[in-house]
PDB file of C-alpha atoms in Angstrom:
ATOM      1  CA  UNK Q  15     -32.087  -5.606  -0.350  1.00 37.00           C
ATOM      2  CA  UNK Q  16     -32.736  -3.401   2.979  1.00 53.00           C
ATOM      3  CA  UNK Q  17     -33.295  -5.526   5.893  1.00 59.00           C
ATOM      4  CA  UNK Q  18     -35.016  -4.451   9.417  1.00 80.00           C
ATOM      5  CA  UNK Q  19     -33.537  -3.638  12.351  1.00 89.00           C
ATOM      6  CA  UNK Q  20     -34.448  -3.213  16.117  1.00 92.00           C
ATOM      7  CA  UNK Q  21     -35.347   0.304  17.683  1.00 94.00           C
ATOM      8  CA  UNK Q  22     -34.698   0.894  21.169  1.00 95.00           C
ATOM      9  CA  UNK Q  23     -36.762   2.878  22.883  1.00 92.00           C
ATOM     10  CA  UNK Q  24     -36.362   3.865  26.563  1.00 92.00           C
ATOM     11  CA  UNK Q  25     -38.113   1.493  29.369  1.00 88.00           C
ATOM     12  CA  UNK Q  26     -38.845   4.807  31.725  1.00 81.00           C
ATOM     13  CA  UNK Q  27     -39.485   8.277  30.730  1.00 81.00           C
ATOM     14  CA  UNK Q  28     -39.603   9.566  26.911  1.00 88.00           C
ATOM     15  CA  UNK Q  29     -37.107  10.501  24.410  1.00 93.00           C
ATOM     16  CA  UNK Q  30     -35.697  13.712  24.548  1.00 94.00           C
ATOM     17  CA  UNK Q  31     -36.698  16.827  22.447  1.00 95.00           C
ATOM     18  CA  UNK Q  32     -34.071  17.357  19.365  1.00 95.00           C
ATOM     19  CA  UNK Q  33     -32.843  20.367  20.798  1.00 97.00           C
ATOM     20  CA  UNK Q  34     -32.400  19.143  23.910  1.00 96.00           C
ATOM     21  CA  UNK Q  35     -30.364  15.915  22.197  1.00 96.00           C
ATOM     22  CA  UNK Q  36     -28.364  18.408  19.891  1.00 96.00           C
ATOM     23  CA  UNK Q  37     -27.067  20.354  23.323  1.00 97.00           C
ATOM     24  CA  UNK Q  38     -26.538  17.020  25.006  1.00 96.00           C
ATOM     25  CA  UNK Q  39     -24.216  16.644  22.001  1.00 97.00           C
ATOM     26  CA  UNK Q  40     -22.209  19.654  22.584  1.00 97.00           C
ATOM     27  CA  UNK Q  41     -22.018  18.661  26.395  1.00 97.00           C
ATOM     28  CA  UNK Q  42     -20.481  15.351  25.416  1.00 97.00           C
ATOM     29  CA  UNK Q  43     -17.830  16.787  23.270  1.00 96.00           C
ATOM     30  CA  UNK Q  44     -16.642  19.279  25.849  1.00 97.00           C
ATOM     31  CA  UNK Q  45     -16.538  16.631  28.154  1.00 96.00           C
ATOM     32  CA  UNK Q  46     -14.828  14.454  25.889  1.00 96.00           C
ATOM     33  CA  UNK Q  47     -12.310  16.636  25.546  1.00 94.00           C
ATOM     34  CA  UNK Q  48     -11.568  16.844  29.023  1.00 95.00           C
ATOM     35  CA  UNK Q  49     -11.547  13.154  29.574  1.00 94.00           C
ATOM     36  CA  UNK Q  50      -8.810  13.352  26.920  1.00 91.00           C
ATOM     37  CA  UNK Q  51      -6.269  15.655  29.023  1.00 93.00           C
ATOM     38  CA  UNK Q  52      -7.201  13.859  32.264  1.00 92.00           C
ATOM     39  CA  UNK Q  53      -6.974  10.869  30.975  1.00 91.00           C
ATOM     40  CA  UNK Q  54      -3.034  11.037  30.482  1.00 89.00           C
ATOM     41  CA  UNK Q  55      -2.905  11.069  34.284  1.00 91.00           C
ATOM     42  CA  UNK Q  56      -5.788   9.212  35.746  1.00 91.00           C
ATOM     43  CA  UNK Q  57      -7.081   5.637  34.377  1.00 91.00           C
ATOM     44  CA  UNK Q  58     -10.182   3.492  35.707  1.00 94.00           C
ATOM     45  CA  UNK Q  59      -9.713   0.762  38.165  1.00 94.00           C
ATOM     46  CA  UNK Q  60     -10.308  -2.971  36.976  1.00 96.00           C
ATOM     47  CA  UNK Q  61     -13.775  -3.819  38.838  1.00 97.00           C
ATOM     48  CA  UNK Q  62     -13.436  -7.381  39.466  1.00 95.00           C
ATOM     49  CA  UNK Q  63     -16.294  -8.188  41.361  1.00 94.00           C
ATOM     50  CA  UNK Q  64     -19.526  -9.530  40.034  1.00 94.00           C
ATOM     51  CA  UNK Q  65     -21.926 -12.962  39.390  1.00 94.00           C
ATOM     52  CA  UNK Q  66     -22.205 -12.147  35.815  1.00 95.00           C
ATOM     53  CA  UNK Q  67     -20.225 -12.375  33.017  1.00 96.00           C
ATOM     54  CA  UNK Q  68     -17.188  -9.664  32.748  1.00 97.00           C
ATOM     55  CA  UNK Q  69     -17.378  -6.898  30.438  1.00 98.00           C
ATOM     56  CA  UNK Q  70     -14.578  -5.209  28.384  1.00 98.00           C
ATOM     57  CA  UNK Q  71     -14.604  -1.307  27.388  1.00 98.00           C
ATOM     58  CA  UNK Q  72     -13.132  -0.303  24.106  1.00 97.00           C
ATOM     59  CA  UNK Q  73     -12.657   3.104  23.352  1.00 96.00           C
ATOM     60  CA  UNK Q  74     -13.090   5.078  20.000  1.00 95.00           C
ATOM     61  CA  UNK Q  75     -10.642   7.841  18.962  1.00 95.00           C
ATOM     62  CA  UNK Q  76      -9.138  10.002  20.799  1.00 93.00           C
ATOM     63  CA  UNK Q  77     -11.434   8.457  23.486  1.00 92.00           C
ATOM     64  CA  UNK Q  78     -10.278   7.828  27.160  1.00 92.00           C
ATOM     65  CA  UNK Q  79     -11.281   5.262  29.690  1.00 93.00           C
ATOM     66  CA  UNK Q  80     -12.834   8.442  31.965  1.00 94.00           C
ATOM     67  CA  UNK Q  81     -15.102   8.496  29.319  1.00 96.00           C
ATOM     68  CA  UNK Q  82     -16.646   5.195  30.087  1.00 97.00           C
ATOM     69  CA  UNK Q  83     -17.719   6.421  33.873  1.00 96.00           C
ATOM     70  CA  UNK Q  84     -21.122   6.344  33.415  1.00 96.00           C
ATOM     71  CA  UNK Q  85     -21.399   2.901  31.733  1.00 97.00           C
ATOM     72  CA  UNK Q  86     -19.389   1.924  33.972  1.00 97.00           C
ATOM     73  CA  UNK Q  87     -20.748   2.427  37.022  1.00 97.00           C
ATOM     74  CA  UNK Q  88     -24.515   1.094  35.242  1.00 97.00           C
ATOM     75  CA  UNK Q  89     -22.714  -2.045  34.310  1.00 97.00           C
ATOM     76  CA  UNK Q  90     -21.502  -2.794  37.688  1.00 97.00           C
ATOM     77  CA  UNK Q  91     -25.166  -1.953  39.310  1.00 96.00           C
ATOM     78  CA  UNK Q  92     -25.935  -5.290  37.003  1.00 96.00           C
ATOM     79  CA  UNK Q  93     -23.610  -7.633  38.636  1.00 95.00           C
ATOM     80  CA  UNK Q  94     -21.084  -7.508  35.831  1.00 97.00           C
ATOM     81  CA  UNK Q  95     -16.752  -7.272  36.599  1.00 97.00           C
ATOM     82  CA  UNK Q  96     -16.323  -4.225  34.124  1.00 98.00           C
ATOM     83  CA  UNK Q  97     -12.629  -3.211  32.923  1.00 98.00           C
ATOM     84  CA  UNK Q  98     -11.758  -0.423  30.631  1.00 97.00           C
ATOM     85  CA  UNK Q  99      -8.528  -0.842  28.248  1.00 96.00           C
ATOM     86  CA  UNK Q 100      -5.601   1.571  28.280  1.00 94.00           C
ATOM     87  CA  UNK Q 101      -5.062   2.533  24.711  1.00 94.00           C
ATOM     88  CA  UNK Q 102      -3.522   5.469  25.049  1.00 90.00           C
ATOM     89  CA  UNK Q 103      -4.154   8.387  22.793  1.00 89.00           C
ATOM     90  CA  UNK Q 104      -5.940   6.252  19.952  1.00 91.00           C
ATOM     91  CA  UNK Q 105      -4.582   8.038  16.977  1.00 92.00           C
ATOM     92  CA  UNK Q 106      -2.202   5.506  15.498  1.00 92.00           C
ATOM     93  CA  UNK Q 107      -2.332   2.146  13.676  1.00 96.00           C
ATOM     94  CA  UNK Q 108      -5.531   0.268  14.638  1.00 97.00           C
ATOM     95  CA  UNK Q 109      -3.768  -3.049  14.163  1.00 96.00           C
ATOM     96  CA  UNK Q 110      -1.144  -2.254  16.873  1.00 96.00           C
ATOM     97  CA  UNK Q 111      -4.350  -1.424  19.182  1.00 96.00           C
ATOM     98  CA  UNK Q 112      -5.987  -5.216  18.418  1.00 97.00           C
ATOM     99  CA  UNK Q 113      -2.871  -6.287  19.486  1.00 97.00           C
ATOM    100  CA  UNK Q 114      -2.617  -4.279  23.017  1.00 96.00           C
ATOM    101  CA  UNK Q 115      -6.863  -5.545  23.309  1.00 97.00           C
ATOM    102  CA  UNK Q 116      -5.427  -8.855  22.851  1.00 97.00           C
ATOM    103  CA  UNK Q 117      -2.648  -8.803  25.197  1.00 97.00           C
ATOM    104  CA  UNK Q 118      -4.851  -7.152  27.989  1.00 97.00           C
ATOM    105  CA  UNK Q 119      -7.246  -9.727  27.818  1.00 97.00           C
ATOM    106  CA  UNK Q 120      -4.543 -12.607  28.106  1.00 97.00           C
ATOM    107  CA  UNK Q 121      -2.794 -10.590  31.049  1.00 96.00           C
ATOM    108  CA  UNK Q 122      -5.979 -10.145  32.935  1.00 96.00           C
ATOM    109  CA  UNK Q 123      -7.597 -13.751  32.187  1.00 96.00           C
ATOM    110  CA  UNK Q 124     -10.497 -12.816  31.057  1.00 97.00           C
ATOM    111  CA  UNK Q 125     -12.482 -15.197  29.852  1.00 95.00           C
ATOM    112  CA  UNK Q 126     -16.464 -15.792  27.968  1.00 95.00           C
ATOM    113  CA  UNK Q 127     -16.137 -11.761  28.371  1.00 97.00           C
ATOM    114  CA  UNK Q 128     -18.772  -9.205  26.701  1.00 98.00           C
ATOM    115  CA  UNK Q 129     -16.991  -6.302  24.040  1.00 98.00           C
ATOM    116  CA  UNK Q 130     -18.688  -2.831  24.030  1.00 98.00           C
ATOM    117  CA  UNK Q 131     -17.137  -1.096  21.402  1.00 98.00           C
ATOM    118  CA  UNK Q 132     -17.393   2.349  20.719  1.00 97.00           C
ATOM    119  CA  UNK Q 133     -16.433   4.130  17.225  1.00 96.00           C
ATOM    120  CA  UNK Q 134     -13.251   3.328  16.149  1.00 97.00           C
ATOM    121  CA  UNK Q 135     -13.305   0.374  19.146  1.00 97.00           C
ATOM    122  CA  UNK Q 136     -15.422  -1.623  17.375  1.00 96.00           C
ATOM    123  CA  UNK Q 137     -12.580  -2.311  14.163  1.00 97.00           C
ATOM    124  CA  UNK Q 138     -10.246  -2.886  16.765  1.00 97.00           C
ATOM    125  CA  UNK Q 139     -12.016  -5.742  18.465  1.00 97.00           C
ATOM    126  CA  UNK Q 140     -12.326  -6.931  14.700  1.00 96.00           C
ATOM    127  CA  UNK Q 141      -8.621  -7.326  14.594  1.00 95.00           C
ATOM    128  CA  UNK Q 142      -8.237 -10.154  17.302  1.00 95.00           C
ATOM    129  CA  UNK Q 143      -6.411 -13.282  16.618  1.00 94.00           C
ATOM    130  CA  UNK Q 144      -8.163 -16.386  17.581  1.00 92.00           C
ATOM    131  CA  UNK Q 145      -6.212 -16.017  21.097  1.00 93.00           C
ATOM    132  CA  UNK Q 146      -8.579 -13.226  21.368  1.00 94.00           C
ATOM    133  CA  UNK Q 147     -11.319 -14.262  19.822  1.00 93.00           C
ATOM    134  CA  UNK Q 148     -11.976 -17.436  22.129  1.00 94.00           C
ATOM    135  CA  UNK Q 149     -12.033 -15.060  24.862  1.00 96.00           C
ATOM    136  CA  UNK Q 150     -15.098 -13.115  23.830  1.00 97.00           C
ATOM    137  CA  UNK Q 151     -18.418 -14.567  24.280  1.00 96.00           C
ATOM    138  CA  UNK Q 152     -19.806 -11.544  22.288  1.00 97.00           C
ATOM    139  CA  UNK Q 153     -19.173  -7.636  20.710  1.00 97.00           C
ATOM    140  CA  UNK Q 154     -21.535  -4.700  20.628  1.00 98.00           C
ATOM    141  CA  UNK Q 155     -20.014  -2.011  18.247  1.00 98.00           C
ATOM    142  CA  UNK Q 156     -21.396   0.918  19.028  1.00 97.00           C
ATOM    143  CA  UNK Q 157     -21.362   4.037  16.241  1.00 96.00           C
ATOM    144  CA  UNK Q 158     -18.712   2.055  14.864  1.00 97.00           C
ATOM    145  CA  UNK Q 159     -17.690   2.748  11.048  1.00 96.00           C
ATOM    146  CA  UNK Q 160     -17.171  -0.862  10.029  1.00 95.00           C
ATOM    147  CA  UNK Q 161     -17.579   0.085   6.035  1.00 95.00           C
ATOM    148  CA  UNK Q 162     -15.288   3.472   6.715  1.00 95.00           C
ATOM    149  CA  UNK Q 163     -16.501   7.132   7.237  1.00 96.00           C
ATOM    150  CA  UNK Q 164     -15.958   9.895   5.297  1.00 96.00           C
ATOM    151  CA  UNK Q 165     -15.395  12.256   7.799  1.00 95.00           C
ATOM    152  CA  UNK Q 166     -11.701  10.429   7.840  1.00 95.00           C
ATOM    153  CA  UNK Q 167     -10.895  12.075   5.537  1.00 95.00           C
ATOM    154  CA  UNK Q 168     -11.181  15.602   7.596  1.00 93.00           C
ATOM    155  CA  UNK Q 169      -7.690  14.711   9.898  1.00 90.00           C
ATOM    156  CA  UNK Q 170      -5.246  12.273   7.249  1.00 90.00           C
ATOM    157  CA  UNK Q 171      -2.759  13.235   9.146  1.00 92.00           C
ATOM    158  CA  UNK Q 172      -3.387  10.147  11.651  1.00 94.00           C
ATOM    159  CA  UNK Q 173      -2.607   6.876  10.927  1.00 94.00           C
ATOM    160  CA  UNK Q 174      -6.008   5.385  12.434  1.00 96.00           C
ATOM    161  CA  UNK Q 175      -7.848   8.105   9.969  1.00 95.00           C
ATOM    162  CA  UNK Q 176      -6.245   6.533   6.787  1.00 95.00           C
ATOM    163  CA  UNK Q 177      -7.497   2.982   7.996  1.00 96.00           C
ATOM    164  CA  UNK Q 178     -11.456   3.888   8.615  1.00 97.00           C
ATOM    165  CA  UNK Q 179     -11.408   5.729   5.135  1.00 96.00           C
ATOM    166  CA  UNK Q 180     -13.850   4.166   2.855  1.00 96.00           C
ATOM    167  CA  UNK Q 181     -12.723   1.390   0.937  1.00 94.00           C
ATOM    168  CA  UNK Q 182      -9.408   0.882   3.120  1.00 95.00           C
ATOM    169  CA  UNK Q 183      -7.705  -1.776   3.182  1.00 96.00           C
ATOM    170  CA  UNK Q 184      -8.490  -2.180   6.809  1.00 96.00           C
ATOM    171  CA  UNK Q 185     -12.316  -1.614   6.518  1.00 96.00           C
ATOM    172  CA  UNK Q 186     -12.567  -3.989   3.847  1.00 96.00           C
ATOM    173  CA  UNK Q 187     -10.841  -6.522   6.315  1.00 96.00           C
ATOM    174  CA  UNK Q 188     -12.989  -5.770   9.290  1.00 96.00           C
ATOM    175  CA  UNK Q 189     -16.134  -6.203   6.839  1.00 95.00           C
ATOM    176  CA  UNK Q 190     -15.291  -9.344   5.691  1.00 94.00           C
ATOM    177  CA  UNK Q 191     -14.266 -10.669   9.503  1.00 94.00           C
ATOM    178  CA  UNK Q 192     -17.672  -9.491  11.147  1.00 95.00           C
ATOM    179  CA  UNK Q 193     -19.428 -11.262   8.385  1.00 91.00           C
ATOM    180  CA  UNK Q 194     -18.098 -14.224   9.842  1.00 89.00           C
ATOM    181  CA  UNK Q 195     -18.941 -13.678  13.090  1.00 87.00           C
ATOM    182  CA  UNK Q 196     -22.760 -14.574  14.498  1.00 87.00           C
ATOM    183  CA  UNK Q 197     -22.147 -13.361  18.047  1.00 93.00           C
ATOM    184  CA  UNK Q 198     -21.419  -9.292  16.642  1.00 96.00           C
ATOM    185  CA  UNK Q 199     -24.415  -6.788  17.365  1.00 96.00           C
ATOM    186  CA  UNK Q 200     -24.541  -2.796  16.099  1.00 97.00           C
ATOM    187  CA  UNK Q 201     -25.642  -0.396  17.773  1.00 97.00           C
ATOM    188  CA  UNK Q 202     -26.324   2.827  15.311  1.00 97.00           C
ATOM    189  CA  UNK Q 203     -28.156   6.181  15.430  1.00 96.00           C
ATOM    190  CA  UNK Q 204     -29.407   7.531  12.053  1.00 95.00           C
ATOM    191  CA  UNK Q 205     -28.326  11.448  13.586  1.00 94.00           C
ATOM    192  CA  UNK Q 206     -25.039  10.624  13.265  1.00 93.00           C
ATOM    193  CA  UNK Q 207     -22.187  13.506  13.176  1.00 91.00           C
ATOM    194  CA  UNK Q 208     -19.072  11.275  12.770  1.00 95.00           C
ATOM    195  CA  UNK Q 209     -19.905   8.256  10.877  1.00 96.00           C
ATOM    196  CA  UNK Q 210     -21.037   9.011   7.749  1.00 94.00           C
ATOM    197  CA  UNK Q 211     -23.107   7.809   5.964  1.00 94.00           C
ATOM    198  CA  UNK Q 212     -25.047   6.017   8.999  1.00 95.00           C
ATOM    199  CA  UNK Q 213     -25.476   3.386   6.929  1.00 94.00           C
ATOM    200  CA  UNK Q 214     -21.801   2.121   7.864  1.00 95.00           C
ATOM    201  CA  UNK Q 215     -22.392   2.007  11.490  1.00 96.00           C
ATOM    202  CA  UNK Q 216     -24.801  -1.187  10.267  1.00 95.00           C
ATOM    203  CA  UNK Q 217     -24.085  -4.941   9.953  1.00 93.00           C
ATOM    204  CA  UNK Q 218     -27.311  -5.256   7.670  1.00 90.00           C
ATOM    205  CA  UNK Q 219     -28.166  -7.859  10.424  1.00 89.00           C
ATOM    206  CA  UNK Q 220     -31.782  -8.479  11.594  1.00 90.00           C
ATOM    207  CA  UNK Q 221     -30.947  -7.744  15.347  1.00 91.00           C
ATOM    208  CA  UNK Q 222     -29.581  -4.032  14.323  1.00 96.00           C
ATOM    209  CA  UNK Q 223     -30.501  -1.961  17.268  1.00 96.00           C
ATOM    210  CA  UNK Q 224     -31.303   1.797  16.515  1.00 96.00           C
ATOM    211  CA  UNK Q 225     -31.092   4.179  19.259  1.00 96.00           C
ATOM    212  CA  UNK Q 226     -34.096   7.202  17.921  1.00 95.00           C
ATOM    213  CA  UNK Q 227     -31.627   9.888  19.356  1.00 95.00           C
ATOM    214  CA  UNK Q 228     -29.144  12.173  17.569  1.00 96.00           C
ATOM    215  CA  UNK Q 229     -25.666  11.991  18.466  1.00 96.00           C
ATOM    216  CA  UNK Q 230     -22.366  10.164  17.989  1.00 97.00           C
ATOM    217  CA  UNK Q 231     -21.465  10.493  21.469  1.00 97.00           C
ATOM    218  CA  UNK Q 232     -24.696  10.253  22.799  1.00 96.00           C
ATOM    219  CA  UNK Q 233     -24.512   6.604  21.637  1.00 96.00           C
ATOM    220  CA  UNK Q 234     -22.805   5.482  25.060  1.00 96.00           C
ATOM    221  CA  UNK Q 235     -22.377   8.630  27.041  1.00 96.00           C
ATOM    222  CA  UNK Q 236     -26.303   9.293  26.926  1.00 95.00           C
ATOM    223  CA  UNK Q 237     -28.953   8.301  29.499  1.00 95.00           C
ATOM    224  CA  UNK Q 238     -30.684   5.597  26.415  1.00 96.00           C
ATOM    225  CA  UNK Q 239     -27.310   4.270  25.226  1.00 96.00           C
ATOM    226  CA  UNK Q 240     -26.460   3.591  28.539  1.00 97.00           C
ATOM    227  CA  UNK Q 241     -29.880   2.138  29.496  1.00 96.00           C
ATOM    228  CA  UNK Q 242     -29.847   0.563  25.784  1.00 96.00           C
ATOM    229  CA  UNK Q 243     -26.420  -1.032  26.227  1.00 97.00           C
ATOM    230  CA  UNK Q 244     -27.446  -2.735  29.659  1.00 96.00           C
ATOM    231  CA  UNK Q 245     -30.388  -3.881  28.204  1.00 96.00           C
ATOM    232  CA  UNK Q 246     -28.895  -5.706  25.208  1.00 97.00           C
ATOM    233  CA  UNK Q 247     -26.334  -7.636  27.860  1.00 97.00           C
ATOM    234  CA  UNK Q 248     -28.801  -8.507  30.112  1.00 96.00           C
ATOM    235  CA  UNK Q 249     -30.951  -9.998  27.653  1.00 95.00           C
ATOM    236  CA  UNK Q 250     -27.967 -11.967  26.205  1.00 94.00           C
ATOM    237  CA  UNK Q 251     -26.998 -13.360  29.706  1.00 94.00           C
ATOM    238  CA  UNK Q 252     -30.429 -14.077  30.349  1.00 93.00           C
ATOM    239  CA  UNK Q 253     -29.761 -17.012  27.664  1.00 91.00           C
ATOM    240  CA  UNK Q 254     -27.272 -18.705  29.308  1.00 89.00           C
ATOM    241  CA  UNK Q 255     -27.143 -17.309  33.198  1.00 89.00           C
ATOM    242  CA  UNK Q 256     -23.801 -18.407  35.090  1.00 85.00           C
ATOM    243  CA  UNK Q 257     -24.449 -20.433  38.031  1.00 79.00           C
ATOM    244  CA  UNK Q 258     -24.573 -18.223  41.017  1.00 66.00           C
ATOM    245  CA  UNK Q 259     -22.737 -19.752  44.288  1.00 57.00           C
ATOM    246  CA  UNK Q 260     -25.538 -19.730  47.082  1.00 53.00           C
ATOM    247  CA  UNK Q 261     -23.776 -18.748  50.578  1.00 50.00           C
ATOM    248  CA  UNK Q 262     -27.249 -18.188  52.545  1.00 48.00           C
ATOM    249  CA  UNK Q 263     -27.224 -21.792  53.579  1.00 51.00           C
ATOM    250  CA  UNK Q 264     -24.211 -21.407  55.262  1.00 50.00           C
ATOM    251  CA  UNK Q 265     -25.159 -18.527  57.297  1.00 52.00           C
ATOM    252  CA  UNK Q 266     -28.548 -20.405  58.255  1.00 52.00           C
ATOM    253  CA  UNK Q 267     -26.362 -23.229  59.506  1.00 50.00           C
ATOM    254  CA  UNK Q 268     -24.559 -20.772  61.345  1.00 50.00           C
ATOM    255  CA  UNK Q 269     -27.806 -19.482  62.901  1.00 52.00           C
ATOM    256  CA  UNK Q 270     -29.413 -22.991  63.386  1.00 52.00           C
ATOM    257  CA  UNK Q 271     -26.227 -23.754  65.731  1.00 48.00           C
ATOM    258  CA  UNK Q 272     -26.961 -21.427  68.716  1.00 50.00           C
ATOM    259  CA  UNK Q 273     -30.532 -22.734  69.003  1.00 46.00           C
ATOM    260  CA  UNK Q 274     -29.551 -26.316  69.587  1.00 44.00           C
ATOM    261  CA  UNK Q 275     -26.652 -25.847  71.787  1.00 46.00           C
ATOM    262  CA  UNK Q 276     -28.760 -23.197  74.305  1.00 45.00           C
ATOM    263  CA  UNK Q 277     -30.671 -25.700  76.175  1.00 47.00           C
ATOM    264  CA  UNK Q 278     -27.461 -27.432  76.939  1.00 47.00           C
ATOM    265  CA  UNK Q 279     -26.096 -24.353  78.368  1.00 42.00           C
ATOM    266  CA  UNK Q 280     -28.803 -23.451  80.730  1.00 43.00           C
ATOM    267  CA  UNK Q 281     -28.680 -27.049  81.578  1.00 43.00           C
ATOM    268  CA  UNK Q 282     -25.300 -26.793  82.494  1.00 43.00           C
ATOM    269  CA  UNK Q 283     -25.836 -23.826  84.205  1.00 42.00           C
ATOM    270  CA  UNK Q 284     -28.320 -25.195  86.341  1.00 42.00           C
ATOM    271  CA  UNK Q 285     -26.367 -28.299  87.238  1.00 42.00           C
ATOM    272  CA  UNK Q 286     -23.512 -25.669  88.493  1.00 39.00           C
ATOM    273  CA  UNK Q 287     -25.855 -24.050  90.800  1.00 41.00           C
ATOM    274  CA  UNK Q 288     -27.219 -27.241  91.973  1.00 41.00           C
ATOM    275  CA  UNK Q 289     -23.563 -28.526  92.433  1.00 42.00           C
ATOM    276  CA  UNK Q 290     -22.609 -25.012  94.146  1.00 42.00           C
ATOM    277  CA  UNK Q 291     -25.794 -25.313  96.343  1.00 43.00           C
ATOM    278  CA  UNK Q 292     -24.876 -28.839  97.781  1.00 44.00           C
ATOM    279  CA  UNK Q 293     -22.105 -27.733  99.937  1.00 45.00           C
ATOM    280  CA  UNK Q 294     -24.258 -25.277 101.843  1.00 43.00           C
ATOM    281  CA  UNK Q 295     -27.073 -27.995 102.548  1.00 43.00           C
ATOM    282  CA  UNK Q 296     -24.066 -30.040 103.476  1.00 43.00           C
ATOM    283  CA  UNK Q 297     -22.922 -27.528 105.926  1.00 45.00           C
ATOM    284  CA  UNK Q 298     -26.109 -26.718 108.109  1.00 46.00           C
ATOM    285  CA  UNK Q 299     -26.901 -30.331 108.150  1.00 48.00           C
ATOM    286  CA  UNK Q 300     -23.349 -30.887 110.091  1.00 50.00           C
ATOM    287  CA  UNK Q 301     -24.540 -31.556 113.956  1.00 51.00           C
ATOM    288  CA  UNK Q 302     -23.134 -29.455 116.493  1.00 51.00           C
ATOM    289  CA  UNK Q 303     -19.517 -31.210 117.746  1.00 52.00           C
ATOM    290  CA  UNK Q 304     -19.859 -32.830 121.377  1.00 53.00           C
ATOM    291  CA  UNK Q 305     -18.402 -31.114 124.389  1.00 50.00           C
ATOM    292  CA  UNK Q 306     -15.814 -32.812 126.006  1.00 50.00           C
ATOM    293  CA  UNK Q 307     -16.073 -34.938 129.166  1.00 50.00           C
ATOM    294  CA  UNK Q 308     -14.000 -33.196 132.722  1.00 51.00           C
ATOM    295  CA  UNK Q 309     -11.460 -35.456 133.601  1.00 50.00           C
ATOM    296  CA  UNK Q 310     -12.391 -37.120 137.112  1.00 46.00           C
ATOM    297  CA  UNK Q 311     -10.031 -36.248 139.946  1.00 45.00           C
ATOM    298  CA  UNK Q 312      -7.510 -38.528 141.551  1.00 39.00           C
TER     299      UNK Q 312
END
């Protein structure tokens, strides 16, 4: 039985043309690509300030931190800590990647943490132990084939390939885990280029979102997946908000200070004066010393 899902649609502006979203495409690719090679030499900083909960970047294959720059900086406009995992070239085993996911998060203490998941991201976040798990408050998978795509079965000659195949081993895994799991949310696009059928990138949930644009990449590199992705974590921190730490009432204490001590001040000032004054008075009130008396002569 075919359930419903959500649609996304963008809170400012329209959706694009096709054509325009099929270009956009190509643009992402290229500049996937180059995230790829200058990614082996440059890696995003850990952005550890923020009132909100902290979020945690996955990758896909052959996907890059750089790639997560845009997000990124969105994320971080929210109030959220944002880090981006190092998982190298993400073309071997996906297990060995939970594990690394794992591991980060321990390293780094994070803790009641957000997963955004893109692609192949998403079946490694389904791989975490419970030592994992009971760090993540929730995961978005984004594009992610959690029921395998067949456009695996283009490059076998990767390790990561043979596990999203259809009916792997792995996929069946990462089905069966995520149908466990109440706090996992897709994100799909029905023009998908990579996972196919689209169908897989779906959890068959109620709260499904749809993004109406075309594009694998597009999914979190895009002006709506971005705005999309923010959107769906906002919402879910808007259940339960941290407690934000007021400092204004310290500063107003700090301001409230001056004002009571300045009358003292000037009255201190004034008593100096008066007390500097005093000796003058003093002075042209002294009478004028006597002249002597001549001595009489004998």
């Amino acid at each position: 039985m075919k359930r419903d899902h959500l649609t996304y649609l963008p809170e400012k502006g329209n959706i694009r043309p096709v054509i325009v979203q099929h270009l956009a495409e190509i643009y992402y690719h290229i500049y996937y690509f180059f995230c790829q090679i200058l990614g082996i030499f440059m890696e995003l900083p850990d952005h550890t300030e923020g009132y909100k909960r902290p979020i945690v970047c996955v990758s896909g294959f052959l996907g890059r931190g750089l790639t997560w720059t845009s997000m990124r900086k969105h994320l971080i406009s929210l109030g959220h800590p944002v880090y981006v995992v190092p998982l190298g070239f993400q073309t071997g085993n996906i297990r060995k990647k939970s594990k690394i996911l794992e591991n980060f998060l321990i390293e780094k203490n994070i803790k009641d943490c957000y997963l955004i998941c893109h692609s192949m991201g998403g079946l490694i976040a389904a791989g975490l132990s419970y030592k994992g798990r009971d760090r993540v408050r929730k995961i978005f998978v984004v594009g992610s084939p959690m029921h395998g795509t067949y456009m695996a079965y283009l490059a076998p000659i990767f390790p990561c390939t043979w596990q999203m195949m259809p009916g792997s081993k792995l996929v069946k895994e990462v089905v069966e885990t995520y149908s466990k799991f109440h706090n996992v949310q897709a994100v799909f696009t029905k023009g998908e280029g990579i996972v196919r059928p689209w169908e897989s990138a779906t959890l068959g949930h109620f709260d499904d979102v749809e993004i109406p644009e075309y594009g694998h990449l597009n999914l979190y590199l895009g002006p709506l997946g971005i705005e999309c992705m923010g959107s769906l974590v906002t919402s879910e921190e808007k259940k339960d908000p941290l407690p934000i730490k007021q400092k204004p009432l310290a500063k107003e204490d700090m301001k409230k200070e001056p004002v009571v001590s300045a009358p003292s001040k000037k009255a201190s000032t004034k008593k100096v004066a008066t007390k500097k004054a005093s000796p003058a008075k003093k002075k042209t009130a002294k009478p004028a010393p006597k002249k002597a008396k001549p001595k009489k002569k004998r």
